[in-house]
Amino acid sequence: MQFSTSKVQYGKSSNRRINDGNGHLYVTDCILTSACVSEYLGEEIQGWEQLGLDAKKRYGVLRPREEIEKAIDTYKGLSLLDKHIAVTTEIPQDKYWLGTAGTDARMDGDDLLNTIVVWKQEAIDAIEKADKGHPEGKKCLSVGYK
């Protein structure tokens, strides 16, 4: 499974539990993004071709806190993905879905926190491997926003 290096990560105060009814992993206070400069491949940046970016070159993208605060409602109810790609109604990208982001998005310092729910056992296993320091484990996922 290949995961993005975008900013869905577990905060120090995150709380995880497995739902006994369906086996889904619930993570509260998960960091969806932070005020920072994030690296993206050119092809991951919306409009990269029109901007004349190199598809395989890495670019720093500034995320100011003020802009994250303006967009906080757009981080609610998003798809949780194993690849950093935009999700739209025309292109739902459902083959990459791992779960969903909740509707309780909020700022905590420079971090935007939300609950996530991971539906797929393969992804839950990769997250648990990362917790144990396994090199095949994954902590970074993506929410499908445009």
PDB file of C-alpha atoms in Angstrom:
ATOM      1  CA  MET A   1       0.000   0.000   0.000  1.00  0.00           C
ATOM      2  CA  GLN A   2       1.388   3.403  -0.909  1.00  0.00           C
ATOM      3  CA  PHE A   3       0.576   6.360   1.323  1.00  0.00           C
ATOM      4  CA  SER A   4       1.024  10.050   0.710  1.00  0.00           C
ATOM      5  CA  THR A   5       3.396  12.212   2.729  1.00  0.00           C
ATOM      6  CA  SER A   6       0.725  14.861   3.344  1.00  0.00           C
ATOM      7  CA  LYS A   7      -0.155  16.086   6.814  1.00  0.00           C
ATOM      8  CA  VAL A   8      -2.729  13.669   8.241  1.00  0.00           C
ATOM      9  CA  GLN A   9      -0.857  12.640  11.382  1.00  0.00           C
ATOM     10  CA  TYR A  10      -1.514  11.730  14.957  1.00  0.00           C
ATOM     11  CA  GLY A  11      -1.165  14.545  17.438  1.00  0.00           C
ATOM     12  CA  LYS A  12       0.252  13.987  20.899  1.00  0.00           C
ATOM     13  CA  SER A  13      -3.276  14.170  22.275  1.00  0.00           C
ATOM     14  CA  SER A  14      -4.846  11.868  19.668  1.00  0.00           C
ATOM     15  CA  ASN A  15      -6.979   9.055  20.976  1.00  0.00           C
ATOM     16  CA  ARG A  16      -7.498   5.820  19.078  1.00  0.00           C
ATOM     17  CA  ARG A  17      -9.979   3.018  19.475  1.00  0.00           C
ATOM     18  CA  ILE A  18     -11.274   0.113  17.402  1.00  0.00           C
ATOM     19  CA  ASN A  19     -15.062  -0.124  17.099  1.00  0.00           C
ATOM     20  CA  ASP A  20     -16.088  -3.585  18.274  1.00  0.00           C
ATOM     21  CA  GLY A  21     -19.111  -3.611  15.971  1.00  0.00           C
ATOM     22  CA  ASN A  22     -17.339  -3.061  12.658  1.00  0.00           C
ATOM     23  CA  GLY A  23     -13.588  -3.124  13.342  1.00  0.00           C
ATOM     24  CA  HIS A  24     -13.054   0.438  12.112  1.00  0.00           C
ATOM     25  CA  LEU A  25     -10.259   2.504  13.669  1.00  0.00           C
ATOM     26  CA  TYR A  26     -11.362   5.854  15.127  1.00  0.00           C
ATOM     27  CA  VAL A  27      -8.703   8.519  15.762  1.00  0.00           C
ATOM     28  CA  THR A  28      -9.752  11.721  17.533  1.00  0.00           C
ATOM     29  CA  ASP A  29      -7.619  14.879  17.432  1.00  0.00           C
ATOM     30  CA  CYS A  30      -5.836  13.734  14.285  1.00  0.00           C
ATOM     31  CA  ILE A  31      -3.789  16.486  12.609  1.00  0.00           C
ATOM     32  CA  LEU A  32      -5.146  17.005   9.092  1.00  0.00           C
ATOM     33  CA  THR A  33      -2.867  19.912   8.288  1.00  0.00           C
ATOM     34  CA  SER A  34      -0.683  22.486   9.978  1.00  0.00           C
ATOM     35  CA  ALA A  35       0.430  26.019   9.300  1.00  0.00           C
ATOM     36  CA  CYS A  36       3.726  25.190   7.633  1.00  0.00           C
ATOM     37  CA  VAL A  37       5.475  24.718   4.319  1.00  0.00           C
ATOM     38  CA  SER A  38       4.580  21.283   2.917  1.00  0.00           C
ATOM     39  CA  GLU A  39       6.434  19.526   0.116  1.00  0.00           C
ATOM     40  CA  TYR A  40       4.513  18.232  -2.883  1.00  0.00           C
ATOM     41  CA  LEU A  41       5.481  16.731  -6.190  1.00  0.00           C
ATOM     42  CA  GLY A  42       4.643  19.098  -9.027  1.00  0.00           C
ATOM     43  CA  GLU A  43       1.961  16.703 -10.293  1.00  0.00           C
ATOM     44  CA  GLU A  44       0.218  16.848  -6.893  1.00  0.00           C
ATOM     45  CA  ILE A  45      -0.338  20.613  -7.142  1.00  0.00           C
ATOM     46  CA  GLN A  46      -3.628  21.683  -8.690  1.00  0.00           C
ATOM     47  CA  GLY A  47      -2.979  23.290 -12.092  1.00  0.00           C
ATOM     48  CA  TRP A  48       0.669  22.163 -12.131  1.00  0.00           C
ATOM     49  CA  GLU A  49       0.832  21.951 -15.923  1.00  0.00           C
ATOM     50  CA  GLN A  50      -0.561  25.477 -16.399  1.00  0.00           C
ATOM     51  CA  LEU A  51       1.900  26.722 -13.796  1.00  0.00           C
ATOM     52  CA  GLY A  52       4.787  25.170 -15.729  1.00  0.00           C
ATOM     53  CA  LEU A  53       5.854  22.924 -12.839  1.00  0.00           C
ATOM     54  CA  ASP A  54       7.970  19.804 -13.271  1.00  0.00           C
ATOM     55  CA  ALA A  55       5.752  16.790 -12.444  1.00  0.00           C
ATOM     56  CA  LYS A  56       8.487  14.950 -10.506  1.00  0.00           C
ATOM     57  CA  LYS A  57      10.158  17.910  -8.796  1.00  0.00           C
ATOM     58  CA  ARG A  58       9.319  18.722  -5.154  1.00  0.00           C
ATOM     59  CA  TYR A  59       7.894  22.171  -4.345  1.00  0.00           C
ATOM     60  CA  GLY A  60       7.280  23.879  -1.017  1.00  0.00           C
ATOM     61  CA  VAL A  61       3.690  25.066  -0.550  1.00  0.00           C
ATOM     62  CA  LEU A  62       2.975  27.559   2.252  1.00  0.00           C
ATOM     63  CA  ARG A  63      -0.110  26.936   4.401  1.00  0.00           C
ATOM     64  CA  PRO A  64      -0.684  30.058   6.505  1.00  0.00           C
ATOM     65  CA  ARG A  65      -2.799  29.593   9.652  1.00  0.00           C
ATOM     66  CA  GLU A  66      -5.173  32.344   8.529  1.00  0.00           C
ATOM     67  CA  GLU A  67      -6.005  30.466   5.311  1.00  0.00           C
ATOM     68  CA  ILE A  68      -6.496  27.173   7.149  1.00  0.00           C
ATOM     69  CA  GLU A  69      -8.903  28.898   9.549  1.00  0.00           C
ATOM     70  CA  LYS A  70     -10.909  30.296   6.601  1.00  0.00           C
ATOM     71  CA  ALA A  71     -11.139  26.804   5.096  1.00  0.00           C
ATOM     72  CA  ILE A  72     -11.895  24.835   8.284  1.00  0.00           C
ATOM     73  CA  ASP A  73     -15.406  23.812   7.180  1.00  0.00           C
ATOM     74  CA  THR A  74     -14.022  22.371   3.940  1.00  0.00           C
ATOM     75  CA  TYR A  75     -12.062  19.780   5.977  1.00  0.00           C
ATOM     76  CA  LYS A  76     -15.242  18.179   7.318  1.00  0.00           C
ATOM     77  CA  GLY A  77     -16.550  14.882   5.936  1.00  0.00           C
ATOM     78  CA  LEU A  78     -13.705  14.312   3.476  1.00  0.00           C
ATOM     79  CA  SER A  79     -12.504  11.011   2.088  1.00  0.00           C
ATOM     80  CA  LEU A  80      -9.426   9.524   3.743  1.00  0.00           C
ATOM     81  CA  LEU A  81      -7.102   8.267   1.018  1.00  0.00           C
ATOM     82  CA  ASP A  82      -3.900   6.306   0.539  1.00  0.00           C
ATOM     83  CA  LYS A  83      -2.800   8.721  -2.196  1.00  0.00           C
ATOM     84  CA  HIS A  84      -2.676  12.516  -2.321  1.00  0.00           C
ATOM     85  CA  ILE A  85      -5.196  13.328  -5.048  1.00  0.00           C
ATOM     86  CA  ALA A  86      -8.215  15.572  -5.425  1.00  0.00           C
ATOM     87  CA  VAL A  87     -11.661  14.012  -4.989  1.00  0.00           C
ATOM     88  CA  THR A  88     -14.670  15.471  -6.779  1.00  0.00           C
ATOM     89  CA  THR A  89     -18.178  14.246  -7.596  1.00  0.00           C
ATOM     90  CA  GLU A  90     -17.028  13.676 -11.183  1.00  0.00           C
ATOM     91  CA  ILE A  91     -13.890  11.789 -10.084  1.00  0.00           C
ATOM     92  CA  PRO A  92     -14.629  10.253  -6.658  1.00  0.00           C
ATOM     93  CA  GLN A  93     -11.340   8.271  -6.510  1.00  0.00           C
ATOM     94  CA  ASP A  94     -13.158   5.561  -4.546  1.00  0.00           C
ATOM     95  CA  LYS A  95     -10.523   2.903  -5.275  1.00  0.00           C
ATOM     96  CA  TYR A  96      -8.175   4.881  -2.973  1.00  0.00           C
ATOM     97  CA  TRP A  97     -10.652   5.328  -0.095  1.00  0.00           C
ATOM     98  CA  LEU A  98      -9.484   4.132   3.315  1.00  0.00           C
ATOM     99  CA  GLY A  99     -12.114   5.896   5.398  1.00  0.00           C
ATOM    100  CA  THR A 100     -13.380   9.357   6.196  1.00  0.00           C
ATOM    101  CA  ALA A 101     -12.676  12.545   8.130  1.00  0.00           C
ATOM    102  CA  GLY A 102     -15.253  13.603  10.715  1.00  0.00           C
ATOM    103  CA  THR A 103     -17.194  16.835  11.115  1.00  0.00           C
ATOM    104  CA  ASP A 104     -15.494  18.131  14.267  1.00  0.00           C
ATOM    105  CA  ALA A 105     -12.606  20.002  12.593  1.00  0.00           C
ATOM    106  CA  ARG A 106     -11.039  22.675  14.808  1.00  0.00           C
ATOM    107  CA  MET A 107      -7.804  24.601  15.230  1.00  0.00           C
ATOM    108  CA  ASP A 108      -5.368  23.873  18.058  1.00  0.00           C
ATOM    109  CA  GLY A 109      -2.436  26.253  17.754  1.00  0.00           C
ATOM    110  CA  ASP A 110      -1.134  25.868  14.204  1.00  0.00           C
ATOM    111  CA  ASP A 111      -2.765  22.429  13.759  1.00  0.00           C
ATOM    112  CA  LEU A 112      -6.145  21.653  12.240  1.00  0.00           C
ATOM    113  CA  LEU A 113      -7.541  18.658  14.137  1.00  0.00           C
ATOM    114  CA  ASN A 114     -10.394  16.342  13.219  1.00  0.00           C
ATOM    115  CA  THR A 115     -11.569  12.804  13.852  1.00  0.00           C
ATOM    116  CA  ILE A 116     -10.768  10.211  11.195  1.00  0.00           C
ATOM    117  CA  VAL A 117     -12.255   6.754  10.714  1.00  0.00           C
ATOM    118  CA  VAL A 118     -10.187   4.102   8.929  1.00  0.00           C
ATOM    119  CA  TRP A 119     -12.351   1.433   7.269  1.00  0.00           C
ATOM    120  CA  LYS A 120      -9.816  -0.915   5.682  1.00  0.00           C
ATOM    121  CA  GLN A 121      -7.925  -3.516   7.694  1.00  0.00           C
ATOM    122  CA  GLU A 122      -4.824  -3.194   5.483  1.00  0.00           C
ATOM    123  CA  ALA A 123      -4.579   0.504   6.403  1.00  0.00           C
ATOM    124  CA  ILE A 124      -5.222  -0.180  10.105  1.00  0.00           C
ATOM    125  CA  ASP A 125      -2.447  -2.789  10.056  1.00  0.00           C
ATOM    126  CA  ALA A 126      -0.040  -0.310   8.392  1.00  0.00           C
ATOM    127  CA  ILE A 127      -0.843   2.323  11.034  1.00  0.00           C
ATOM    128  CA  GLU A 128      -0.274  -0.171  13.842  1.00  0.00           C
ATOM    129  CA  LYS A 129       3.076  -1.197  12.271  1.00  0.00           C
ATOM    130  CA  ALA A 130       4.161   2.451  12.240  1.00  0.00           C
ATOM    131  CA  ASP A 131       3.326   2.704  15.943  1.00  0.00           C
ATOM    132  CA  LYS A 132       5.764  -0.137  16.592  1.00  0.00           C
ATOM    133  CA  GLY A 133       8.504   1.502  14.497  1.00  0.00           C
ATOM    134  CA  HIS A 134       8.203  -0.973  11.617  1.00  0.00           C
ATOM    135  CA  PRO A 135       9.664   0.470   8.377  1.00  0.00           C
ATOM    136  CA  GLU A 136       6.636  -0.730   6.352  1.00  0.00           C
ATOM    137  CA  GLY A 137       4.237   1.049   8.674  1.00  0.00           C
ATOM    138  CA  LYS A 138       2.458   4.241   7.642  1.00  0.00           C
ATOM    139  CA  LYS A 139       1.419   7.293   9.665  1.00  0.00           C
ATOM    140  CA  CYS A 140       0.754   9.800   6.906  1.00  0.00           C
ATOM    141  CA  LEU A 141      -2.446   9.630   4.887  1.00  0.00           C
ATOM    142  CA  SER A 142      -4.336  12.170   2.792  1.00  0.00           C
ATOM    143  CA  VAL A 143      -7.778  13.757   2.822  1.00  0.00           C
ATOM    144  CA  GLY A 144      -9.241  14.207  -0.632  1.00  0.00           C
ATOM    145  CA  TYR A 145      -9.663  17.935  -0.931  1.00  0.00           C
ATOM    146  CA  LYS A 146      -9.245  20.151  -3.952  1.00  0.00           C
TER     147      LYS A 146
END
